[in-house]
Short mmCIF file of C-alpha atoms and ligand atoms in Angstrom, two decimals:
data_model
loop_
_atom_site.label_atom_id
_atom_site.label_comp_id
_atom_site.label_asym_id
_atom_site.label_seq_id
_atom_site.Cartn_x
_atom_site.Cartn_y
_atom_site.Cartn_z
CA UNK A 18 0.00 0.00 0.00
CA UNK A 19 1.44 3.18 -1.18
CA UNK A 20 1.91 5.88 2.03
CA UNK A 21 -0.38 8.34 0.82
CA UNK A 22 -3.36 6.39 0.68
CA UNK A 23 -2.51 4.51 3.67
CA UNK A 24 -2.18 8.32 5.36
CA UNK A 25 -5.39 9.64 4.02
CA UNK A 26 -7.58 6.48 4.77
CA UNK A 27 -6.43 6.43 8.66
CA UNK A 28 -4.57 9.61 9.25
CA UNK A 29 -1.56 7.11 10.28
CA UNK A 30 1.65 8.02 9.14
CA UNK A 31 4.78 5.89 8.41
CA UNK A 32 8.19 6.44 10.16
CA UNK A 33 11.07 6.76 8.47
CA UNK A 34 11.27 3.20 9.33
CA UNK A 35 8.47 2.10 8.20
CA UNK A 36 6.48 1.90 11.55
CA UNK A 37 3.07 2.77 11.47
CA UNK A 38 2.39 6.04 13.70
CA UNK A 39 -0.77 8.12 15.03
CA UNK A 40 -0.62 11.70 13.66
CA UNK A 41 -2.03 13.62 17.04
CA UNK A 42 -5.32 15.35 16.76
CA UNK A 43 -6.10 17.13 19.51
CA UNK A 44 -10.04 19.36 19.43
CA UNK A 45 -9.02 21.56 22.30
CA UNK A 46 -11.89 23.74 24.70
CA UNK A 47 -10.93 26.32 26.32
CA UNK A 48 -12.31 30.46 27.10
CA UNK A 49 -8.82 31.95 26.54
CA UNK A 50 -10.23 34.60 23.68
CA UNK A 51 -9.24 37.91 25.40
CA UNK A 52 -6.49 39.42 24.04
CA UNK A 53 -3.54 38.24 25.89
CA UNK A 54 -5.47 34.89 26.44
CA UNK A 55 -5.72 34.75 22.88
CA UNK A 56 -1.77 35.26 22.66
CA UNK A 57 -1.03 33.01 25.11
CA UNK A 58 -2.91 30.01 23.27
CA UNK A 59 -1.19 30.76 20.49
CA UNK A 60 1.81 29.31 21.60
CA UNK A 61 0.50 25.73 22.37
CA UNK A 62 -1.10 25.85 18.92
CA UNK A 63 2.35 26.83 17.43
CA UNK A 64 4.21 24.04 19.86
CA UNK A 65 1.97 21.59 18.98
CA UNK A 66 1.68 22.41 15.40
CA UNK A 67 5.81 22.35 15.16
CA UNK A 68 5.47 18.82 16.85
CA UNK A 69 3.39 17.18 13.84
CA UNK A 70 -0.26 17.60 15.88
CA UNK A 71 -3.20 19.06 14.15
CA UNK A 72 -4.85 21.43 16.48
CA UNK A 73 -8.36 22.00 15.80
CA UNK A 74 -10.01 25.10 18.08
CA UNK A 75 -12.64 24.83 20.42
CA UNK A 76 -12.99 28.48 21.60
CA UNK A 77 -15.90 29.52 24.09
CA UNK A 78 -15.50 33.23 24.96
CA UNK A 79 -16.67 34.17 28.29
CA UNK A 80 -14.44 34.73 30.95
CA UNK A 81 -13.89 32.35 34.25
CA UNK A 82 -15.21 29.76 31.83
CA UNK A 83 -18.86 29.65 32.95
CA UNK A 84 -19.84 28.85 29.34
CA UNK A 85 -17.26 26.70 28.50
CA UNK A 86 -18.24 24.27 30.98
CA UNK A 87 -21.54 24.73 29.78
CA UNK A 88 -20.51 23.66 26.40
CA UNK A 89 -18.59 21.02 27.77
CA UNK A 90 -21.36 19.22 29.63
CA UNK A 91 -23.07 19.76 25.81
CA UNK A 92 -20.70 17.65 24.69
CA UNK A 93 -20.18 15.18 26.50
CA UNK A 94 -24.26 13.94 27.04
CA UNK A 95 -24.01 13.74 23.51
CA UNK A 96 -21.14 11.31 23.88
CA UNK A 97 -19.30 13.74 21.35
CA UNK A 98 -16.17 14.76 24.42
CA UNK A 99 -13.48 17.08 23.01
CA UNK A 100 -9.90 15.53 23.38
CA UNK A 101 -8.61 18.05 25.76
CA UNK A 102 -10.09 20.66 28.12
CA UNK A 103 -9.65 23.36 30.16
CA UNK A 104 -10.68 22.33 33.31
CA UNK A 105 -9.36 23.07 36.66
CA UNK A 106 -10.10 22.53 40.42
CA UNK A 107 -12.28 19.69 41.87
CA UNK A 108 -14.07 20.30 38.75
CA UNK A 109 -11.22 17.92 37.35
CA UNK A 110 -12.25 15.24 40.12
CA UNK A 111 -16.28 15.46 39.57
CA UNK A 112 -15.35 14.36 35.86
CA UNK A 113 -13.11 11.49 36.91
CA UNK A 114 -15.94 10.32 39.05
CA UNK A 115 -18.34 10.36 36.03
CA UNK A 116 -15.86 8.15 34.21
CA UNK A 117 -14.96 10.40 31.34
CA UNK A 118 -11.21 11.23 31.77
CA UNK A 119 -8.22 9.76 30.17
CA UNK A 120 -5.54 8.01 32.83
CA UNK A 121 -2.30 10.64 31.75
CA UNK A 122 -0.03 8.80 34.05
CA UNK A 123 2.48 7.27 31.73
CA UNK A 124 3.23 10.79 30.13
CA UNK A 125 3.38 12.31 34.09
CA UNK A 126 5.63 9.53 34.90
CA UNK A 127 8.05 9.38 31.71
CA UNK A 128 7.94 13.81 32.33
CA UNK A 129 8.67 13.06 35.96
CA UNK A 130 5.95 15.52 37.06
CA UNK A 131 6.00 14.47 40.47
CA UNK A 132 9.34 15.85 41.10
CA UNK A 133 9.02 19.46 39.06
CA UNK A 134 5.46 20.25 40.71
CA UNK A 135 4.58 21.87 44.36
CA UNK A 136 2.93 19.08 46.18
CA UNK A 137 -0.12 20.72 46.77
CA UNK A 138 -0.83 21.65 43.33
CA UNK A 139 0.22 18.32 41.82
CA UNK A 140 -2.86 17.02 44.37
CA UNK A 141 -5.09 18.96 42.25
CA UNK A 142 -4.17 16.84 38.62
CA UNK A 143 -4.50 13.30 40.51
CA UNK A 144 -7.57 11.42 40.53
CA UNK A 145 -7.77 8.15 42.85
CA UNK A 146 -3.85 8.25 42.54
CA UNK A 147 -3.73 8.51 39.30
CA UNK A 148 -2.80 12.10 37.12
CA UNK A 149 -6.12 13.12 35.00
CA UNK A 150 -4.91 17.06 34.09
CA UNK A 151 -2.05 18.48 33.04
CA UNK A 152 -1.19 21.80 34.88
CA UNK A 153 -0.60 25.38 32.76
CA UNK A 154 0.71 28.18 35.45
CA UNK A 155 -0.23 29.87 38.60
CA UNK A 156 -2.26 32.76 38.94
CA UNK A 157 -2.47 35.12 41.68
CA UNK A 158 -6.24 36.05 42.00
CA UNK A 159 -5.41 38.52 45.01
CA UNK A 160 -3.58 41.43 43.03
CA UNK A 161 -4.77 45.12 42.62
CA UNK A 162 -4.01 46.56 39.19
CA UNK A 163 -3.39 50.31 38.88
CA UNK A 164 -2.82 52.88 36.14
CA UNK A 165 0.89 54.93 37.61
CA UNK A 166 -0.26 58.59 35.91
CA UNK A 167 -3.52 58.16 37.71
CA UNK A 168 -2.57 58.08 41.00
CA UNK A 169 0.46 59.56 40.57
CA UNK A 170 -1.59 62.85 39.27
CA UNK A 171 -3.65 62.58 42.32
CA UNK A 172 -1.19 61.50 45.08
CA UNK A 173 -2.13 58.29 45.72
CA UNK A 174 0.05 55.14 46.75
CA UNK A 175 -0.70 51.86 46.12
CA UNK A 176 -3.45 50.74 49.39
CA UNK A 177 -1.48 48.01 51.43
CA UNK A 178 -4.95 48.37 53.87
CA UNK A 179 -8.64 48.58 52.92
CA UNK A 180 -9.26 51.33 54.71
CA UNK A 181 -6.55 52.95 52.66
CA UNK A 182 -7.94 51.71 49.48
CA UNK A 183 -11.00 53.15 50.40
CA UNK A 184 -9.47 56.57 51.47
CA UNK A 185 -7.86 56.01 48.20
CA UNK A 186 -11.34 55.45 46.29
CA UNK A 187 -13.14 58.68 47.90
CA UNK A 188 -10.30 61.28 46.46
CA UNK A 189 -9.99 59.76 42.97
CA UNK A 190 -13.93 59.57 43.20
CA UNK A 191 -14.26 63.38 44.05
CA UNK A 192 -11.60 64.40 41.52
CA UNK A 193 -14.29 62.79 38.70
CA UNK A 194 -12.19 59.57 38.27
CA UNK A 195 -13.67 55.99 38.58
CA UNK A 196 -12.38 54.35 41.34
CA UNK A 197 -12.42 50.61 40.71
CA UNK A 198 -13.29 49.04 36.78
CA UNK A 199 -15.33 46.50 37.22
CA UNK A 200 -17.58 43.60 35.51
CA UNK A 201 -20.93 42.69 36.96
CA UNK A 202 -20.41 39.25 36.20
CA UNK A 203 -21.07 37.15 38.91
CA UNK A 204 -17.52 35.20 38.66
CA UNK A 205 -16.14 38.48 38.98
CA UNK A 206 -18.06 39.59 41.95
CA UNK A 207 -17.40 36.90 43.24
CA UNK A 208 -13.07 37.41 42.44
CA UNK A 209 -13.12 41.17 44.64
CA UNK A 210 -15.58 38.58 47.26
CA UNK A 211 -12.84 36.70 47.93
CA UNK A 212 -9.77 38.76 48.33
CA UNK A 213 -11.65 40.81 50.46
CA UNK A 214 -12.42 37.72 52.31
CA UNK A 215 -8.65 37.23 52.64
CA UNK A 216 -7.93 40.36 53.55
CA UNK A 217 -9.78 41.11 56.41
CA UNK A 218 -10.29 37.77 57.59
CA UNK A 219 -6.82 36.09 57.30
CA UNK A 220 -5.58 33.28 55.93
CA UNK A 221 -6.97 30.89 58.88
CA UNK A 222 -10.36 32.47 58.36
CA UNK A 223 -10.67 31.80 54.22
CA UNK A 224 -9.94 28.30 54.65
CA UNK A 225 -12.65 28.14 57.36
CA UNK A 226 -15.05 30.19 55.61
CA UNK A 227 -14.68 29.33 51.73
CA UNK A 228 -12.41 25.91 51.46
CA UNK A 229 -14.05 24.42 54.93
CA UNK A 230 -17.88 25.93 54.50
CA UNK A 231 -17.37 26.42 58.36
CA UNK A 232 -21.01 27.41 59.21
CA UNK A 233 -19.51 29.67 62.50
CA UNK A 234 -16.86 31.67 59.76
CA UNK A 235 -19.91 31.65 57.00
CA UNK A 236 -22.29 33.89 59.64
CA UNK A 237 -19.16 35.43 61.84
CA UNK A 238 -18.90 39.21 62.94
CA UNK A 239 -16.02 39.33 60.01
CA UNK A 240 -18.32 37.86 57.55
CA UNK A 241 -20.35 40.66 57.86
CA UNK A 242 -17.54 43.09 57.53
CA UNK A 243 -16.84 41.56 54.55
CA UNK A 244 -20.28 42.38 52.97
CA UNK A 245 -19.78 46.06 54.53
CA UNK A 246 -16.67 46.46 52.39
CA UNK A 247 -18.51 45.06 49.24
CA UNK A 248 -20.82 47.69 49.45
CA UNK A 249 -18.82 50.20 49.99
CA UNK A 250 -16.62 49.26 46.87
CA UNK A 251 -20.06 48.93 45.06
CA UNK A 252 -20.22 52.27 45.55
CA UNK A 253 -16.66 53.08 43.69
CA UNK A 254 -17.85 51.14 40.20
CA UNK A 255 -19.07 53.21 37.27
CA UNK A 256 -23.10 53.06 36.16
CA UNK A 257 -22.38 50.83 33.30
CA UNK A 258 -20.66 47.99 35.01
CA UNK A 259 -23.35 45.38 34.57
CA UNK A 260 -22.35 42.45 32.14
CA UNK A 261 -19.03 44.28 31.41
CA UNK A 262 -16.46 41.61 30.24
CA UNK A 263 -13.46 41.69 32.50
CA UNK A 264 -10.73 42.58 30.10
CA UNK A 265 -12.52 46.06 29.01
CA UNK A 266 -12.40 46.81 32.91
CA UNK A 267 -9.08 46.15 32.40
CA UNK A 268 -9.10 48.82 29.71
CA UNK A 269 -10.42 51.15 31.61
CA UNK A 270 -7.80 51.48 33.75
CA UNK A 271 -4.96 51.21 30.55
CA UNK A 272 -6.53 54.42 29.51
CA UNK A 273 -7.21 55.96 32.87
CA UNK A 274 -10.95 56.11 32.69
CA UNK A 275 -10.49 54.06 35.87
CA UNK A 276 -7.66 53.86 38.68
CA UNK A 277 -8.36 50.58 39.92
CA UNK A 278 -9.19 46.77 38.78
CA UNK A 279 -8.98 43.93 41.12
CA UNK A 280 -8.73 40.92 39.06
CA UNK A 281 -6.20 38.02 38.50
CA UNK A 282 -2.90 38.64 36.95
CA UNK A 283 -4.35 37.23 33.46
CA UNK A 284 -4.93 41.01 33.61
CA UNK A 285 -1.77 41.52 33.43
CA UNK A 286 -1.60 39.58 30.15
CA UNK A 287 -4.34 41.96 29.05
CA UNK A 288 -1.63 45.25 29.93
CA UNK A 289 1.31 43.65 28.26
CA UNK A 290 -0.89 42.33 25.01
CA UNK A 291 -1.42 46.32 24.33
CA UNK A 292 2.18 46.68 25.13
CA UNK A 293 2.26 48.45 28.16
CA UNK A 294 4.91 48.36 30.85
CA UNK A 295 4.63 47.24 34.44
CA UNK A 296 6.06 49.70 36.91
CA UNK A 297 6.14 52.34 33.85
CA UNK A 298 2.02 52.15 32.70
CA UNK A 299 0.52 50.30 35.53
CA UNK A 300 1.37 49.16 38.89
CA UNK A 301 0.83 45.81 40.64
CA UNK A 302 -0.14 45.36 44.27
CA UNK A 303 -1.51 42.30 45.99
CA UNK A 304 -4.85 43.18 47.69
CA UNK A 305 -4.14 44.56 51.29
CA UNK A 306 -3.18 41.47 53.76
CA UNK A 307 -2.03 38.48 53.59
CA UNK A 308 -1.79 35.34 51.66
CA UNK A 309 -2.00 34.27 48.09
CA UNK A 310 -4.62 32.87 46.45
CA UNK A 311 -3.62 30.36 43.71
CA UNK A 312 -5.97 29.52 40.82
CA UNK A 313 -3.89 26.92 38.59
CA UNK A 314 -5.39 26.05 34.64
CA UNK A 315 -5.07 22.90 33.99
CA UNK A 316 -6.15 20.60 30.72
CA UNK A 317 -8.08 17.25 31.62
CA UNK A 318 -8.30 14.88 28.28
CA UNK A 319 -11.56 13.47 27.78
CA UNK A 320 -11.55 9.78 27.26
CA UNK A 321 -11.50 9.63 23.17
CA UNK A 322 -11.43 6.58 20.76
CA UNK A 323 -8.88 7.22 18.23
CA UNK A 324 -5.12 7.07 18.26
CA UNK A 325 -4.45 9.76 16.46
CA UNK A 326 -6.49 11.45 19.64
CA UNK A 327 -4.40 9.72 22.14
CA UNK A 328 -1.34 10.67 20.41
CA UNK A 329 -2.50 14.45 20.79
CA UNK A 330 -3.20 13.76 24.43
CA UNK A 331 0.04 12.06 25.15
CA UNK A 332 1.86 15.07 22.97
CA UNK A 333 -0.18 18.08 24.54
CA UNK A 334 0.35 16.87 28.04
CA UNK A 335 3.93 16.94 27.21
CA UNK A 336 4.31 20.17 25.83
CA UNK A 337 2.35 21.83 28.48
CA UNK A 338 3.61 20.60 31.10
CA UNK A 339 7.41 21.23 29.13
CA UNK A 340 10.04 24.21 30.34
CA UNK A 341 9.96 25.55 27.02
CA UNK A 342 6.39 26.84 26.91
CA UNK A 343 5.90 27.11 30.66
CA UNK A 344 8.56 29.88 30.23
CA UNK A 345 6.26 31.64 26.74
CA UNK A 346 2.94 30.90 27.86
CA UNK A 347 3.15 32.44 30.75
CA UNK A 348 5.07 35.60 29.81
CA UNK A 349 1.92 36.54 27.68
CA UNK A 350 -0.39 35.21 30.23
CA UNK A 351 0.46 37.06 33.06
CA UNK A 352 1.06 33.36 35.43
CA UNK A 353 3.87 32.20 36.81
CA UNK A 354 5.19 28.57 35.66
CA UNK A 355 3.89 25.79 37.47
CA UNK A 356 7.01 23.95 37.05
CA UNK A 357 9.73 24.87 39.65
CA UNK A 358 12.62 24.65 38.05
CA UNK A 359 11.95 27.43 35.37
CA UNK A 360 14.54 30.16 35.47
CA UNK A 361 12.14 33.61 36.11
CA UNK A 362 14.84 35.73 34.49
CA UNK A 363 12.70 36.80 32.15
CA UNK A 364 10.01 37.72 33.74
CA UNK A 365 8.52 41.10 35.31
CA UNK A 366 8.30 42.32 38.54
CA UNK A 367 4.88 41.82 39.33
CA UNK A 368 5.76 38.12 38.23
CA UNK A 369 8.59 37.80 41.09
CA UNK A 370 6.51 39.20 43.67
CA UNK A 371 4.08 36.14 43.12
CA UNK A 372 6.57 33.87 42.86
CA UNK A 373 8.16 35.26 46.44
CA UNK A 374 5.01 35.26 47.83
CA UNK A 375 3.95 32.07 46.79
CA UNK A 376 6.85 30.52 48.36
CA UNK A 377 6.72 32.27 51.75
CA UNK A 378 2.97 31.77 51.92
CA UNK A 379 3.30 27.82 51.30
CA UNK A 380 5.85 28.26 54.24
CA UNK A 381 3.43 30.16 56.56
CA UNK A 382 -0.41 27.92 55.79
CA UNK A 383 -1.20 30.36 53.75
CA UNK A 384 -1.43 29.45 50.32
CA UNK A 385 -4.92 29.23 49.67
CA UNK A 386 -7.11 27.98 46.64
CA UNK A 387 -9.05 30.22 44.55
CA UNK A 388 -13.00 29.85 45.41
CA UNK A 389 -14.07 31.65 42.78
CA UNK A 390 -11.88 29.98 39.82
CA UNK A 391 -12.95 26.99 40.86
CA UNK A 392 -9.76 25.69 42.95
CA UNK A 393 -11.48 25.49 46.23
CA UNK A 394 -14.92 23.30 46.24
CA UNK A 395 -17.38 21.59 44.14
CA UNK A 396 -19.27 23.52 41.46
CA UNK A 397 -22.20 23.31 43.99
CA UNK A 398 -21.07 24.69 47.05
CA UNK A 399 -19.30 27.53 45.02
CA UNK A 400 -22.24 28.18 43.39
CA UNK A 401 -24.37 28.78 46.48
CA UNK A 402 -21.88 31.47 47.78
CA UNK A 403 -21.58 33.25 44.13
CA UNK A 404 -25.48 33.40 44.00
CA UNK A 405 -25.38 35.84 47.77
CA UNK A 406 -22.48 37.15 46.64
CA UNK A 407 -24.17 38.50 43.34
CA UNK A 408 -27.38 39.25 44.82
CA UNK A 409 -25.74 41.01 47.82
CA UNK A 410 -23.39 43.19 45.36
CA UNK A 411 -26.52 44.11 42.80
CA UNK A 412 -29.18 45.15 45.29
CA UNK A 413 -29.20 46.99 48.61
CA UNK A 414 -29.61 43.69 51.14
CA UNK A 415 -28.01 44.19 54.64
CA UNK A 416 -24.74 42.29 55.04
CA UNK A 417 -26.74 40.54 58.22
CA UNK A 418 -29.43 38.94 55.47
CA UNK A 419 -26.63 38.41 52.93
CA UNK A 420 -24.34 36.11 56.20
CA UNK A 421 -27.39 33.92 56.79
CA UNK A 422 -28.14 33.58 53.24
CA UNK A 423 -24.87 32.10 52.82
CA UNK A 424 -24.56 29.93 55.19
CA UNK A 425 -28.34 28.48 54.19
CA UNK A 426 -27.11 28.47 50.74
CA UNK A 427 -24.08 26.31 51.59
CA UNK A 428 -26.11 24.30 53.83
CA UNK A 429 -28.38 23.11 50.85
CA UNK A 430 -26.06 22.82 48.69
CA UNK A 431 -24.36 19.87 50.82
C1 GAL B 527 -9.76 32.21 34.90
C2 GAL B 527 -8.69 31.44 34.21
C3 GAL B 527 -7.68 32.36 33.66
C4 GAL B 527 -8.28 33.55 32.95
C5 GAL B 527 -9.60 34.05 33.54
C6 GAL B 527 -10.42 34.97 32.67
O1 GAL B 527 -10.67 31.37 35.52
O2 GAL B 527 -8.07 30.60 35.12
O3 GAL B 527 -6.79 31.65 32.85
O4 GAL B 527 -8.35 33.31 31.62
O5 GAL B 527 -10.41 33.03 33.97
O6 GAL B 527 -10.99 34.31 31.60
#
């Protein structure tokens, strides 16, 4: 049989040898379609692409990838799973359990994963002992973007306290500047929810309140504080916020409509896609207090009959887990690697501060995952606490009502 037909009839390719090989497919879903997500995706096309795979695009735009897993669950009743997907969080774990993922162990082991990832965020890619995702970066969710000129022109520091951030919002407010871009989403409600949980409740109390669903933390004295401050900073966001997409908050403060976003450093991705400078254009802060809230992507291949499929699994779990494009991915994305031996030479200052403060948080319990991206609990339980959080942030219900509708809300969602 002559190669070519042999090629086109199976999409199997000789070796030089003569050995018959799987060309890798891979259909990839994912909701990177911002700008600098859209950069950053590029280069695991391009990887994969250079490796011999054929790299057919599942976009679903929408950030924090609400309808991407919407499209995903689509999918996969119709028994129609893409080969690989964005998926992160127990969220990786709730599909293992339905008996959809692919077993990626033998590429883990033969990449020797186990000894280039942190412990705790190697837990997240095992299922029942075995690896089921392949991990992308780290982002910081707790960071405070700023545009320099802005507060620079109006004598403002970077806050280091909420109180300060707030002192901060009422002078840029009075001098007709927006305080804080923002997206009525609910995802990204819930993103300022959380660092603000972090910051005035401590490390000890986030893991009680939003990884632990402590009942006592849910309705606690601080709890309540923490719905005070969301009001107040509801009262810093422009008219038009409602349904805004994230990255034209992000905008807003690149062209100084706005002073403030707080948002995940894929922001930052968002700054340095429309080439703009950290320390020079914007500033980078992490929200005021302490600890570091990790929210890792991850792929999870879907379990797919085809070799050509399981040779783009095998070859995409490879590359990303790979120095080479943990070091370009996530110098347009805004992340950090995953990988720990990746030299950060090249990488900004708002990058080094995350890695520094990932490593002295892991030392001091307080590396914490990301409720609101999904790193923390099951897309129930999250859910219940984005629905107050939402409703508390778009209407005028006392922080009191909003602490005991959380804690009812987790309690039925159990
Ligand atoms: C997060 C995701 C990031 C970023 C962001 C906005 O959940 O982890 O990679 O893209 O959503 O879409």
């Amino acid at each position: 049989m002559k190669h070519t037909a042999f090629a086109a009839i199976s999409a199997i390719a000789l070796t030089a040898a003569g050995v018959a090989v799987a060309e890798p497919q891979a259909e990839v879903l994912h909701w990177w379609t911002s700008g600098g997500e859209a950069k950053s995706v590029a280069v695991l096309q391009k990887e994969f692409a250079d490796n011999g795979g054929t790299w057919t695009d599942m976009p679903v735009a929408g950030g924090g990838g609400d309808a991407a897993m919407t499209a995903l669950r689509a999918r996969v009743l119709s028994g129609n799973a893409p080969t690989a997907v964005q998926l992160k969080g127990p969220a990786i774990q709730e599909w293992y359990e339905e008996g959809v993922l692919a077993d990626i162990s033998s590429v883990a082991e033969a990449e020797g994963w186990a000894d280039v990832l942190p412990e705790q965020i190697a837990e997240h890619m095992k299922c029942e002992g075995a690896w089921c995702a392949a991990p992308v970066n780290v982002h910081r969710v707790d960071w405070i973007w700023a545009n320099k000129d802005v507060l620079e022109a109006n004598g403002i520091e970077m806050p280091t306290t909420w109180d300060e951030f707030n002192a901060a919002a009422e002078k840029l407010q009075a001098a007709g500047i927006i305080p804080l871009a923002h997206g009525g989403q609910a995802w990204q409600d819930a993103t300022v929810f959380e660092t603000v949980v972090l910051g005035l409740g401590g490390p000890e109390f986030f893991q009680q309140a939003l990884v632990d669903l402590d009942p006592e933390a849910l309705t606690s004295d601080t709890m309540v504080a923490v719905f005070d401050q969301m009001r107040t900073l509801r009262g810093y966001v422009d008219d038009n916020f409602s349904g805004r997409d994230w990255n034209l908050a992000t905008a807003m403060v690149m062209n100084g409509e706005a002073a403030f976003q707080i948002m995940g450093d894929w922001a930052k991705g968002e700054f340095l896609a429309a080439g703009k400078v950290p320390g020079e254009d914007f500033l980078c802060g992490s929200t005021p207090g302490e600890g570091f809230l990790y929210n890792v992507d991850s792929f999870a291949m879907f379990d797919v009959k085809g070799d050509d499929k399981k040779a783009g699994q095998d070859l995409l779990a490879e590359l990303i887990v790979g120095p080479s494009f943990q070091e370009v991915f996530n110098l347009n994305k805004g992340s950090i690697p995953v990988r720990t031996d990746v030299a950060l030479d090249k990488f900004d200052d708002c990058a080094h501060l995350s890695s520094e403060d990932m490593t002295a948080s892991a030392e001091g319990g307080a590396l914490l995952p990301s409720y609101a991206h999904g790193m923390a609990l099951r897309g129930a339980q999250a859910g219940a606490i984005t629905d107050v959080v939402t409703a508390h942030f778009n209407s005028d219900m006392s922080s009191a009502d909003a602490v005991q509708m959380l804690a009812d809300g987790v309690a039925n969602s159990m």
